[in-house]
């Protein structure tokens, strides 16, 4: 290593004489201290001045409570049957609410650490081993708390964990959604580069002197993560007494007064009534820290609860609340009382509704899958009874059903309903669109008569098939190898002769069939006052180019699908003289058309509902055939449906489904046949013969209507429970 030739003598530099004596810093420090003292004196003097002049005023302001305006939930309106029986109403109850942090499994790490530190003496809070031991002890206490609460409320550990788990999953989902949206809005500054994409001096300088980039937002703590959540409704009195008496043994829990939707008839008319649930975007049942008020009022999610949500919900009130500066509630004063929601009265007769549902349930039990039947086959059905003049629905059963109370309470049974392969939430009355089979034939007959293509007395000879023995056949030929012989229109309807309609459908053509299908309400919703009604499907003219397609359409097969409501509306039009009326499920003047006073069956039919170009002669010819379906010994429904005491008119239908599955079974008709007042439809998915299966259910339905006095004086109780009472 080369040593330097010259060295610096620092001593020589230091020992050089200076220009003057060294400057002392004490004087500067004295000036700084004096300035600090002066500032403190000014502040103190100002404080004394404020105390002397405004001290009392400030103390009074500090003692005043904080004020806020909070909404007060309005009682939800009731849903009643036509005789005043309550189908849905709000009910006061007590609920067990648990703070979210006490429900989490495993507990939140930060919360657990804070709780552990709070329990330790100050000297031990920095001791890692003691802190971990206290956290483990707290976890064991939380597990024991869950077990004790479950036993106290009569739940198993699995049931308790399922309820707590639902709340935890929902809150975590909401927190993740909120924080992801906040993160997505976080701006990311793009690097500045030269036009050719390379780094340059300009881009480097811009980066050096640019303002600091904003850090990504920290996860937000949601109110749901610190609030109390209702975990059990309708808490028994002994549970309330135990928790209030030993509050220290149940930390993080409280008993709150709450309002819940109650369905006293349980599953009766469940699809019509519907249920309530959390609003879109709302979380689980949250209660405020110092009151039992719910954080979110439920909304109608199905049926009448959803359709008439604006009427049932009512108008919330306002309450001025006063709290101290620590958030403790001191008092409250109502500024505006909540206005209760209005009642909705349904047209259904509860006794007939229950009977219809029992008939469906009994039939479906007999149709449970047999050995060798495909497991994917789902059996369901619907029954509907409608007044042919007013359109009022007197019974509307759909099976399988569900209990709306499970949704109001948030019970674990909701999961079972949602994943049931039988689809109990699916309303088969308004949403089940399937081929109608032979119940469509009266429409084809009307189209033939009104197009002047057919004389109802004209005789046609049925060989059992149209052209070839292996296609376009009648059911009697498939079973016995014979035809119906000479038949007229009434004979063809009574004996359900396919070949008769195959023959004349080709002469009629697809356009006329489609036109009359539209006139009789197929291919569009019926207009019932329920949400999400299916429209069914009418084939297009392009789908009916070939004769075979038109022939299948003429007997209710092919791409045609209809709902039970559309069929009952069509048969009501045949029964009432050609008026296509909209079905109605609500009454009491809700839509301004039907009054509670008087006999609804005597309602005058509106000329606007009259089907254009439909003659009474054509209707009489079709009615004769529908009467003979039941009364004629050769009629397809004679053995299964006929009653000696009452004339029934109707039509059987067996709609092929393909895929090796059983056919859909239909029976549609009206009673009494000589002076029609009520139209009805019975339809069963994959049940087989319309005559044997659906017909027998229809007969039992009409017999029950006889027992209830439907063919005597009208059975409508007009003096309902006053609104807001009961």
XYZ file of C-alpha atoms in Angstrom:
726
model
C 0.000 0.000 0.000
C 1.413 3.415 -0.992
C 1.601 5.828 1.876
C 0.857 9.523 1.385
C 3.788 11.860 1.115
C 2.239 14.562 3.340
C 0.456 14.390 6.679
C -1.931 16.946 8.204
C -1.000 18.205 11.627
C -4.372 18.759 13.344
C -2.754 20.005 16.511
C -1.114 22.754 14.538
C -4.488 23.808 13.118
C -6.286 23.777 16.491
C -3.536 25.687 18.244
C -3.783 28.562 15.782
C -4.942 31.786 17.489
C -8.581 32.755 16.727
C -9.885 36.184 15.778
C -11.758 36.601 19.135
C -13.010 34.871 22.254
C -15.470 31.933 21.805
C -19.222 32.794 21.845
C -21.345 31.473 24.762
C -24.770 29.733 24.081
C -26.300 30.468 27.475
C -27.706 33.767 26.369
C -29.565 32.139 23.484
C -31.036 29.482 25.767
C -32.275 32.144 28.164
C -34.131 33.911 25.321
C -35.746 30.649 24.188
C -36.879 29.799 27.720
C -38.274 33.283 28.118
C -40.318 32.897 24.941
C -41.688 29.540 26.125
C -42.569 31.050 29.482
C -44.359 33.936 27.821
C -46.407 31.559 25.634
C -47.392 29.501 28.672
C -48.365 32.609 30.557
C -50.578 33.741 27.684
C -52.255 30.340 27.516
C -52.787 30.269 31.270
C -54.165 33.793 31.259
C -56.588 32.865 28.473
C -57.702 29.799 30.409
C -58.331 31.892 33.519
C -60.229 34.432 31.443
C -62.450 31.720 29.883
C -63.103 30.182 33.287
C -64.123 33.501 34.763
C -66.271 34.560 31.818
C -67.696 31.360 30.261
C -66.747 28.493 32.572
C -70.270 27.854 33.797
C -71.618 27.885 30.216
C -69.033 25.341 29.047
C -69.818 23.042 31.965
C -73.514 23.204 31.167
C -72.862 22.386 27.502
C -70.660 19.435 28.461
C -73.390 18.081 30.716
C -76.035 18.279 27.989
C -76.859 14.932 26.326
C -76.160 14.226 22.686
C -79.189 14.183 20.434
C -80.065 12.141 17.344
C -83.183 11.255 15.374
C -83.837 7.540 14.849
C -86.557 5.805 12.797
C -89.264 3.792 14.558
C -90.453 0.709 12.708
C -94.117 0.579 11.749
C -96.149 -2.577 12.452
C -96.601 -4.555 9.272
C -100.150 -5.060 8.017
C -101.908 -8.391 8.299
C -102.894 -10.871 5.617
C -106.356 -12.363 6.128
C -108.464 -15.037 4.516
C -111.864 -13.930 3.207
C -113.563 -14.926 6.498
C -111.119 -12.843 8.568
C -108.792 -15.665 9.662
C -105.296 -14.291 10.169
C -102.742 -15.807 7.801
C -99.857 -13.438 8.593
C -99.346 -10.799 11.295
C -96.607 -9.196 13.380
C -96.118 -10.567 16.890
C -94.155 -9.220 19.848
C -91.627 -11.622 21.320
C -88.346 -11.771 23.230
C -85.132 -12.814 21.548
C -81.659 -13.781 22.666
C -79.023 -11.520 21.126
C -75.294 -12.206 21.317
C -72.469 -9.813 20.526
C -70.748 -10.803 17.294
C -67.263 -11.121 18.829
C -68.640 -13.667 21.305
C -70.068 -15.724 18.430
C -66.957 -15.950 16.254
C -65.179 -19.281 16.065
C -62.219 -18.950 16.372
C -62.347 -15.528 18.060
C -60.858 -12.480 16.374
C -57.150 -12.302 17.279
C -57.023 -8.574 18.069
C -60.204 -8.680 20.132
C -58.977 -11.727 22.029
C -55.630 -10.030 22.737
C -57.352 -6.902 24.077
C -59.620 -8.969 26.322
C -56.629 -10.941 27.658
C -54.592 -7.801 28.368
C -57.540 -6.227 30.181
C -57.681 -9.200 32.565
C -53.966 -9.191 33.406
C -52.266 -6.837 35.885
C -50.243 -4.076 34.265
C -46.982 -5.705 35.268
C -47.835 -8.939 33.403
C -49.249 -7.498 30.185
C -45.853 -7.669 28.467
C -45.272 -11.245 29.577
C -45.821 -13.317 26.403
C -46.371 -16.601 28.230
C -48.953 -15.148 30.609
C -50.730 -13.445 27.683
C -50.983 -16.690 25.705
C -52.253 -18.560 28.747
C -54.947 -15.958 29.323
C -56.005 -16.112 25.644
C -56.338 -19.901 25.871
C -58.428 -19.504 29.031
C -60.710 -17.001 27.278
C -61.213 -19.376 24.323
C -62.255 -22.118 26.724
C -64.672 -19.733 28.461
C -66.254 -18.811 25.111
C -66.718 -22.469 24.186
C -68.282 -23.131 27.589
C -70.568 -20.092 27.140
C -71.801 -21.474 23.810
C -72.485 -24.881 25.355
C -74.377 -23.387 28.313
C -76.479 -21.130 26.082
C -77.319 -24.041 23.793
C -78.457 -26.218 26.696
C -80.389 -23.340 28.245
C -82.300 -22.765 24.983
C -82.892 -26.451 24.330
C -80.543 -26.719 21.340
C -77.852 -29.244 20.587
C -74.280 -28.057 20.125
C -74.612 -28.676 16.385
C -77.778 -26.593 16.138
C -76.188 -23.725 18.057
C -73.072 -23.851 15.891
C -75.218 -23.863 12.755
C -77.031 -20.693 13.821
C -73.853 -18.939 14.904
C -72.113 -20.098 11.738
C -74.803 -18.584 9.511
C -74.391 -15.207 11.194
C -70.602 -15.418 11.027
C -70.560 -16.353 7.329
C -72.935 -13.548 6.429
C -71.004 -10.889 8.345
C -67.683 -12.054 6.898
C -69.146 -12.040 3.413
C -70.387 -8.493 3.863
C -67.057 -7.323 5.331
C -65.115 -8.903 2.466
C -67.433 -7.296 -0.095
C -67.150 -3.813 1.446
C -63.368 -3.950 1.767
C -62.918 -5.305 -1.747
C -64.910 -2.399 -3.126
C -62.843 0.094 -1.120
C -59.655 -1.517 -2.380
C -60.931 -1.453 -5.966
C -61.437 2.318 -5.679
C -57.859 2.833 -4.429
C -55.947 4.835 -7.133
C -52.799 3.262 -8.514
C -50.338 5.745 -10.010
C -48.893 4.487 -13.256
C -45.132 4.836 -13.799
C -44.170 7.722 -16.100
C -42.191 6.548 -19.123
C -41.034 8.081 -22.325
C -43.192 7.676 -25.450
C -41.078 4.727 -26.598
C -41.758 2.939 -23.302
C -38.217 3.299 -21.914
C -37.145 4.943 -18.688
C -35.848 8.509 -19.113
C -34.404 11.302 -16.988
C -37.743 13.122 -17.126
C -39.636 10.111 -15.794
C -37.103 9.616 -12.996
C -37.326 13.278 -11.923
C -41.134 13.167 -12.096
C -41.100 10.164 -9.809
C -38.707 11.814 -7.352
C -40.692 15.024 -6.982
C -44.202 13.542 -7.214
C -46.327 13.572 -4.034
C -46.189 10.388 -1.995
C -48.490 7.647 -3.235
C -51.535 6.945 -1.064
C -51.289 3.696 0.853
C -53.982 1.039 0.303
C -56.879 1.503 2.753
C -56.828 -0.557 5.899
C -59.681 -3.059 6.340
C -62.795 -1.323 7.646
C -64.472 -2.500 10.827
C -68.190 -2.815 10.068
C -70.932 -2.090 12.569
C -72.082 -5.703 12.122
C -68.748 -6.866 13.587
C -69.412 -5.163 16.924
C -73.234 -5.306 17.118
C -75.534 -7.773 18.821
C -77.208 -10.359 16.580
C -80.462 -12.142 17.284
C -79.705 -15.818 17.388
C -82.888 -17.241 18.964
C -86.397 -15.801 18.758
C -89.313 -16.594 21.054
C -87.103 -17.224 24.064
C -89.015 -19.029 26.866
C -89.653 -17.093 30.118
C -87.335 -19.341 32.142
C -84.446 -18.522 29.811
C -85.160 -14.796 30.136
C -85.200 -15.060 33.942
C -81.948 -17.055 34.050
C -79.990 -14.639 31.837
C -81.268 -11.517 33.601
C -80.651 -12.995 37.056
C -77.095 -14.171 36.264
C -75.989 -11.580 33.730
C -72.311 -11.905 34.710
C -72.392 -15.613 33.842
C -73.525 -14.838 30.286
C -71.222 -12.061 29.011
C -71.943 -10.634 25.566
C -75.614 -11.662 25.667
C -78.842 -9.753 26.203
C -82.588 -10.295 25.984
C -84.271 -7.892 23.557
C -87.886 -7.190 22.712
C -88.480 -7.752 19.025
C -91.234 -8.003 16.461
C -91.368 -11.007 14.186
C -93.658 -12.047 11.370
C -95.909 -14.879 12.424
C -97.817 -17.278 10.164
C -100.325 -19.012 12.470
C -101.630 -21.324 9.723
C -98.045 -22.471 8.997
C -97.838 -24.025 5.523
C -101.474 -23.371 4.550
C -101.539 -21.174 1.417
C -97.797 -20.640 1.845
C -97.178 -19.870 -1.831
C -99.994 -17.329 -1.897
C -99.104 -15.596 1.373
C -95.345 -15.745 0.790
C -92.791 -14.842 3.444
C -90.615 -11.958 4.589
C -86.843 -11.853 4.640
C -83.964 -9.409 4.889
C -83.963 -6.616 2.342
C -81.481 -6.788 -0.526
C -78.079 -5.839 0.876
C -79.153 -6.302 4.508
C -77.410 -8.690 6.872
C -78.628 -10.830 9.717
C -81.000 -9.634 12.417
C -79.013 -6.924 14.180
C -80.152 -5.065 17.274
C -78.915 -1.742 18.548
C -76.647 -1.749 21.562
C -79.062 0.034 23.914
C -82.444 -0.925 22.527
C -84.182 -3.862 21.028
C -84.835 -2.140 17.732
C -83.944 -4.139 14.677
C -81.297 -2.772 12.399
C -83.187 -3.702 9.222
C -86.892 -4.263 8.783
C -87.731 -7.310 6.647
C -89.395 -7.057 3.265
C -91.782 -9.342 1.407
C -89.882 -11.851 -0.687
C -92.695 -13.918 -2.203
C -96.433 -14.042 -2.833
C -98.772 -11.423 -1.374
C -96.064 -10.308 1.065
C -94.025 -9.165 -1.919
C -96.825 -8.049 -4.252
C -98.387 -5.730 -1.664
C -95.164 -4.738 0.107
C -95.869 -1.012 -0.204
C -99.288 -1.416 1.453
C -98.250 -3.883 4.157
C -95.061 -2.060 5.192
C -96.640 1.106 6.586
C -94.802 4.355 7.370
C -92.039 4.427 10.016
C -92.132 7.001 12.794
C -89.388 9.161 14.261
C -87.874 9.186 17.728
C -85.499 11.761 19.180
C -82.969 9.931 21.350
C -80.682 11.469 23.990
C -77.398 9.852 25.048
C -74.446 10.895 27.172
C -70.995 11.391 25.672
C -70.177 7.735 26.300
C -73.110 6.590 24.175
C -75.367 5.498 27.032
C -79.027 6.122 26.261
C -80.678 8.562 28.682
C -84.147 9.169 27.281
C -86.219 9.210 24.108
C -89.132 11.242 22.801
C -91.453 10.283 19.956
C -91.709 12.966 17.299
C -93.936 11.017 14.928
C -95.819 7.847 15.679
C -95.413 5.042 13.123
C -98.399 4.407 10.849
C -99.306 0.689 10.755
C -99.382 -1.036 7.400
C -102.697 -1.845 5.769
C -104.377 -5.236 5.865
C -104.730 -7.373 2.753
C -107.757 -9.655 2.503
C -107.440 -12.699 0.263
C -110.245 -14.260 -1.725
C -109.492 -17.800 -0.562
C -111.884 -19.804 1.581
C -109.631 -21.263 4.264
C -111.680 -24.463 4.695
C -111.603 -25.188 0.961
C -107.924 -24.230 0.760
C -107.009 -26.699 3.490
C -109.070 -29.432 1.828
C -107.393 -28.830 -1.541
C -103.948 -29.020 0.000
C -104.799 -32.201 1.890
C -105.987 -33.802 -1.348
C -102.711 -32.867 -3.024
C -100.623 -34.166 -0.142
C -102.469 -37.481 -0.032
C -102.095 -37.966 -3.779
C -98.384 -37.112 -3.788
C -97.710 -39.567 -0.960
C -99.145 -42.304 -3.188
C -96.897 -41.154 -6.025
C -93.628 -41.543 -4.151
C -90.921 -43.091 -6.384
C -91.322 -46.817 -6.836
C -88.550 -49.331 -7.289
C -86.927 -48.858 -10.684
C -88.391 -45.362 -11.198
C -85.824 -42.691 -12.095
C -84.692 -40.923 -8.934
C -84.680 -37.523 -10.660
C -88.474 -37.580 -11.125
C -90.078 -34.842 -9.049
C -93.751 -35.132 -8.142
C -95.714 -31.984 -7.508
C -99.114 -30.587 -8.247
C -101.605 -27.764 -8.054
C -105.320 -27.269 -7.496
C -107.150 -24.033 -8.249
C -110.834 -23.093 -7.886
C -112.046 -19.807 -9.432
C -115.347 -17.942 -9.502
C -116.235 -17.828 -13.221
C -117.793 -14.342 -12.984
C -115.638 -12.348 -10.551
C -112.328 -14.155 -11.093
C -111.877 -14.605 -7.334
C -109.620 -17.531 -6.453
C -111.340 -19.563 -3.739
C -108.601 -22.158 -3.340
C -105.101 -22.350 -4.769
C -103.055 -25.251 -3.492
C -99.506 -26.008 -4.563
C -97.502 -28.975 -3.325
C -95.025 -29.607 -1.922
C -95.136 -26.568 0.368
C -93.010 -24.934 3.062
C -93.520 -23.203 6.407
C -92.981 -19.418 6.069
C -92.201 -19.203 9.803
C -88.800 -20.721 9.076
C -87.862 -17.671 6.999
C -89.283 -15.188 9.503
C -87.264 -16.727 12.335
C -84.169 -17.525 10.290
C -84.410 -21.145 11.357
C -81.960 -23.826 10.262
C -84.863 -25.418 8.382
C -84.428 -22.767 5.699
C -81.396 -24.608 4.342
C -83.387 -27.820 4.096
C -86.138 -26.021 2.165
C -83.667 -24.380 -0.206
C -81.938 -27.666 -1.045
C -85.018 -29.916 -1.146
C -85.049 -31.605 -4.603
C -88.872 -31.470 -4.600
C -88.632 -27.648 -4.867
C -91.174 -26.691 -2.187
C -90.584 -22.958 -2.866
C -91.691 -23.380 -6.483
C -95.276 -22.145 -6.853
C -96.791 -24.596 -9.294
C -99.948 -22.538 -9.599
C -98.306 -19.515 -11.232
C -94.932 -20.789 -12.440
C -95.356 -24.423 -13.536
C -95.618 -24.312 -17.353
C -96.074 -27.806 -18.827
C -97.896 -29.349 -21.832
C -101.680 -29.383 -21.260
C -102.505 -32.520 -23.209
C -106.176 -33.083 -23.966
C -107.489 -30.282 -21.702
C -106.453 -28.099 -24.674
C -108.910 -29.821 -27.020
C -111.914 -27.540 -26.207
C -109.854 -24.614 -27.545
C -109.177 -26.523 -30.764
C -112.882 -27.299 -30.994
C -113.788 -23.596 -30.640
C -111.266 -22.668 -33.322
C -112.756 -25.275 -35.671
C -116.309 -24.111 -35.051
C -115.613 -20.388 -35.373
C -113.604 -20.819 -38.557
C -116.590 -22.559 -40.180
C -114.412 -25.572 -40.840
C -116.636 -27.902 -38.862
C -120.278 -28.771 -38.310
C -120.544 -30.075 -34.712
C -123.018 -32.727 -35.860
C -120.804 -33.908 -38.699
C -119.764 -37.557 -38.283
C -116.168 -38.659 -38.542
C -115.071 -42.302 -38.456
C -112.109 -43.027 -36.156
C -110.088 -46.167 -36.925
C -107.858 -45.546 -33.910
C -105.201 -43.966 -36.093
C -105.130 -41.350 -38.837
C -103.092 -42.761 -41.706
C -100.734 -45.392 -40.335
C -101.283 -47.738 -37.371
C -97.937 -46.859 -35.765
C -98.411 -43.065 -35.563
C -101.080 -40.414 -34.864
C -103.151 -42.790 -32.782
C -105.800 -42.655 -30.077
C -105.185 -43.983 -26.584
C -107.851 -46.643 -27.081
C -105.987 -48.014 -30.086
C -102.696 -48.168 -28.159
C -104.391 -50.090 -25.375
C -106.968 -52.239 -27.170
C -106.200 -52.009 -30.887
C -109.577 -50.483 -31.797
C -110.896 -47.045 -32.748
C -113.800 -44.901 -31.565
C -115.879 -45.490 -34.691
C -118.328 -42.785 -35.819
C -117.970 -39.674 -33.656
C -119.256 -36.113 -33.673
C -117.567 -33.164 -31.966
C -119.260 -33.906 -28.630
C -118.274 -37.577 -28.941
C -114.666 -36.627 -29.741
C -114.449 -34.443 -26.629
C -116.203 -36.997 -24.404
C -114.025 -39.898 -25.541
C -110.874 -37.768 -26.131
C -110.497 -38.906 -29.725
C -107.097 -37.705 -30.928
C -107.662 -38.820 -34.516
C -110.716 -36.560 -34.858
C -108.618 -33.487 -33.993
C -105.632 -34.688 -36.056
C -107.869 -34.852 -39.110
C -109.506 -31.428 -38.783
C -106.401 -29.594 -37.507
C -104.721 -29.943 -40.895
C -107.771 -28.361 -42.555
C -107.864 -25.575 -39.977
C -104.174 -24.673 -40.172
C -101.701 -23.337 -37.593
C -102.571 -19.636 -37.900
C -106.166 -20.063 -36.714
C -105.094 -22.296 -33.802
C -102.505 -19.756 -32.680
C -105.010 -16.916 -33.023
C -107.589 -18.598 -30.813
C -104.942 -19.643 -28.310
C -104.050 -15.988 -27.889
C -107.707 -14.946 -27.602
C -108.210 -17.446 -24.782
C -105.216 -16.147 -22.815
C -102.456 -18.642 -23.599
C -98.893 -17.490 -24.132
C -99.146 -14.576 -21.676
C -99.602 -14.120 -17.907
C -103.177 -14.367 -16.688
C -102.905 -11.065 -14.777
C -103.329 -12.441 -11.257
C -102.156 -10.077 -8.517
C -99.115 -12.197 -7.608
C -95.497 -11.564 -8.631
C -93.420 -13.457 -11.192
C -96.217 -15.270 -12.984
C -95.012 -17.451 -15.852
C -96.360 -16.770 -19.349
C -96.079 -20.299 -20.665
C -95.096 -20.779 -24.299
C -97.029 -20.670 -27.536
C -95.243 -22.056 -30.575
C -94.546 -19.671 -33.412
C -95.961 -20.066 -36.891
C -92.494 -21.123 -38.050
C -92.577 -24.025 -35.562
C -95.848 -25.308 -37.038
C -94.962 -25.566 -40.712
C -95.511 -29.299 -41.000
C -98.832 -31.093 -40.576
C -97.445 -33.317 -37.843
C -96.483 -30.263 -35.770
C -99.952 -28.740 -36.187
C -101.597 -32.055 -35.263
C -99.523 -32.373 -32.069
C -100.378 -28.783 -31.181
C -104.113 -29.443 -31.672
C -104.126 -31.965 -28.797
C -101.944 -29.898 -26.442
C -98.559 -31.453 -27.184
C -95.358 -30.240 -28.841
C -93.714 -26.969 -27.807
C -96.918 -25.678 -26.151
C -96.721 -25.110 -22.361
C -99.358 -23.588 -20.068
C -99.861 -22.868 -16.372
C -102.802 -24.089 -14.251
C -103.988 -20.468 -13.999
C -104.185 -20.120 -17.774
C -106.214 -23.313 -18.072
C -108.675 -22.409 -15.296
C -109.104 -18.999 -16.930
C -109.861 -20.654 -20.273
C -112.453 -23.013 -18.770
C -114.035 -20.119 -16.862
C -114.456 -18.314 -20.196
C -116.203 -21.368 -21.664
C -118.434 -21.566 -18.580
C -119.389 -17.872 -18.281
C -120.371 -17.301 -21.900
C -117.062 -16.184 -23.423
C -115.644 -13.620 -20.960
C -111.898 -13.897 -20.368
C -111.477 -12.485 -16.859
C -108.281 -12.011 -14.851
C -107.923 -14.220 -11.758
C -107.830 -12.328 -8.451
C -106.338 -13.382 -5.135
C -107.051 -10.188 -3.150
C -110.346 -8.541 -2.351
C -111.613 -5.760 -0.034
C -111.406 -3.147 -2.771
C -107.605 -3.137 -2.977
C -107.634 -2.550 -6.711
C -110.924 -0.650 -6.748
C -112.906 -3.304 -8.646
C -114.451 -5.620 -6.056
C -116.456 -4.332 -3.112
C -116.804 -6.179 0.152
C -120.539 -5.579 0.012
C -122.857 -7.895 -1.864
C -122.466 -11.243 -3.581
C -119.251 -11.488 -5.574
C -120.716 -14.279 -7.693
C -123.278 -11.837 -9.073
C -120.638 -9.407 -10.344
C -121.523 -8.132 -13.809
C -119.049 -9.211 -16.465
C -117.391 -6.377 -18.357
C -117.844 -6.099 -22.108
C -114.132 -5.439 -22.428
C -113.528 -9.012 -21.249
C -115.688 -10.519 -24.003
C -113.729 -12.678 -26.433
C -114.178 -11.325 -29.937
C -116.113 -13.397 -32.484
C -116.958 -16.180 -30.047
C -120.542 -17.255 -30.591
C -122.875 -18.789 -28.045
C -123.595 -21.648 -30.492
C -119.942 -22.676 -30.500
C -119.781 -22.476 -26.710
C -122.923 -24.619 -26.387
C -121.428 -27.291 -28.646
C -118.227 -27.432 -26.598
C -120.141 -27.436 -23.290
C -122.156 -30.419 -24.462
C -118.960 -32.344 -25.069
C -117.475 -31.350 -21.679
C -120.652 -32.484 -19.890
C -120.546 -35.837 -21.663
C -116.910 -36.358 -20.603
C -118.336 -37.023 -17.134
C -121.987 -37.999 -17.691
C -121.668 -40.266 -20.762
C -120.811 -43.888 -19.842
C -118.220 -43.757 -22.656
C -116.735 -40.504 -21.334
C -113.134 -40.634 -20.175
C -114.033 -39.289 -16.698
C -117.350 -41.081 -16.158
C -116.053 -43.706 -13.723
C -113.654 -41.416 -11.845
C -115.522 -38.102 -11.614
C -119.290 -38.503 -12.014
C -121.512 -37.562 -9.056
C -125.207 -38.498 -8.971
C -126.082 -35.375 -6.975
C -124.278 -32.768 -9.090
C -123.542 -32.364 -12.805
C -119.838 -31.798 -13.479
C -118.417 -30.714 -16.838
C -114.751 -31.042 -17.637
C -111.970 -32.642 -19.612
C -109.247 -35.125 -18.777
C -105.714 -34.601 -20.001
C -102.713 -36.898 -20.114
C -99.718 -34.944 -21.381
C -96.768 -36.951 -22.619
C -93.382 -35.910 -21.214
C -90.892 -38.222 -22.914
C -87.652 -39.476 -21.462
C -89.291 -42.595 -20.039
C -91.096 -40.547 -17.373
C -94.753 -40.760 -16.422
C -97.184 -38.392 -18.143
C -98.594 -35.270 -16.495
C -102.169 -35.764 -15.284
C -104.786 -33.015 -15.790
C -108.460 -32.521 -15.115
C -110.104 -29.155 -15.829
C -113.789 -28.306 -15.596
C -116.559 -26.305 -13.984
C -119.590 -26.841 -11.725
C -122.546 -26.962 -11.726
C -122.571 -27.904 -15.398
C -126.070 -26.518 -16.083
C -125.410 -23.129 -14.396
C -121.634 -22.756 -14.010
C -120.330 -20.840 -11.004
C -116.872 -22.255 -10.344
C -114.093 -23.434 -12.650
C -111.352 -25.680 -11.300
C -108.156 -27.395 -12.404
C -106.233 -30.327 -10.941
C -102.746 -31.015 -12.321
C -100.169 -33.512 -11.076
C -96.610 -33.794 -12.377
C -95.596 -37.242 -13.664
C -98.680 -38.856 -12.132
C -99.883 -40.857 -15.148
C -103.510 -40.965 -16.283
C -105.489 -37.754 -16.159
C -108.768 -39.653 -15.854
C -107.707 -42.011 -13.087
C -105.375 -39.846 -10.974
C -106.359 -36.214 -11.550
C -110.032 -37.136 -12.063
C -110.348 -38.841 -8.681
C -108.815 -35.793 -6.954
C -111.237 -33.518 -8.837
C -114.202 -35.593 -7.674
C -113.078 -35.355 -4.047
C -112.627 -31.617 -4.474
C -116.180 -31.109 -5.767
C -117.572 -33.312 -2.991
C -115.810 -31.123 -0.434
C -117.283 -28.028 -2.069
C -120.718 -29.616 -1.717
C -120.099 -30.232 1.986
C -119.076 -26.596 2.433
C -122.298 -25.385 0.817
C -120.823 -23.927 -2.345
C -123.811 -24.797 -4.450
C -126.276 -23.127 -2.097
C -125.956 -19.590 -0.730
C -122.495 -17.984 -1.154
C -120.229 -18.530 1.849
C -118.540 -15.148 2.404
C -118.234 -13.530 5.831
C -118.430 -9.806 5.238
C -117.862 -8.607 8.835
C -114.112 -9.060 9.018
C -111.890 -8.171 11.958
C -111.414 -4.368 11.912
C -108.051 -3.245 10.483
C -105.311 -2.950 13.070
C -107.095 -5.199 15.594
C -106.426 -8.779 16.577
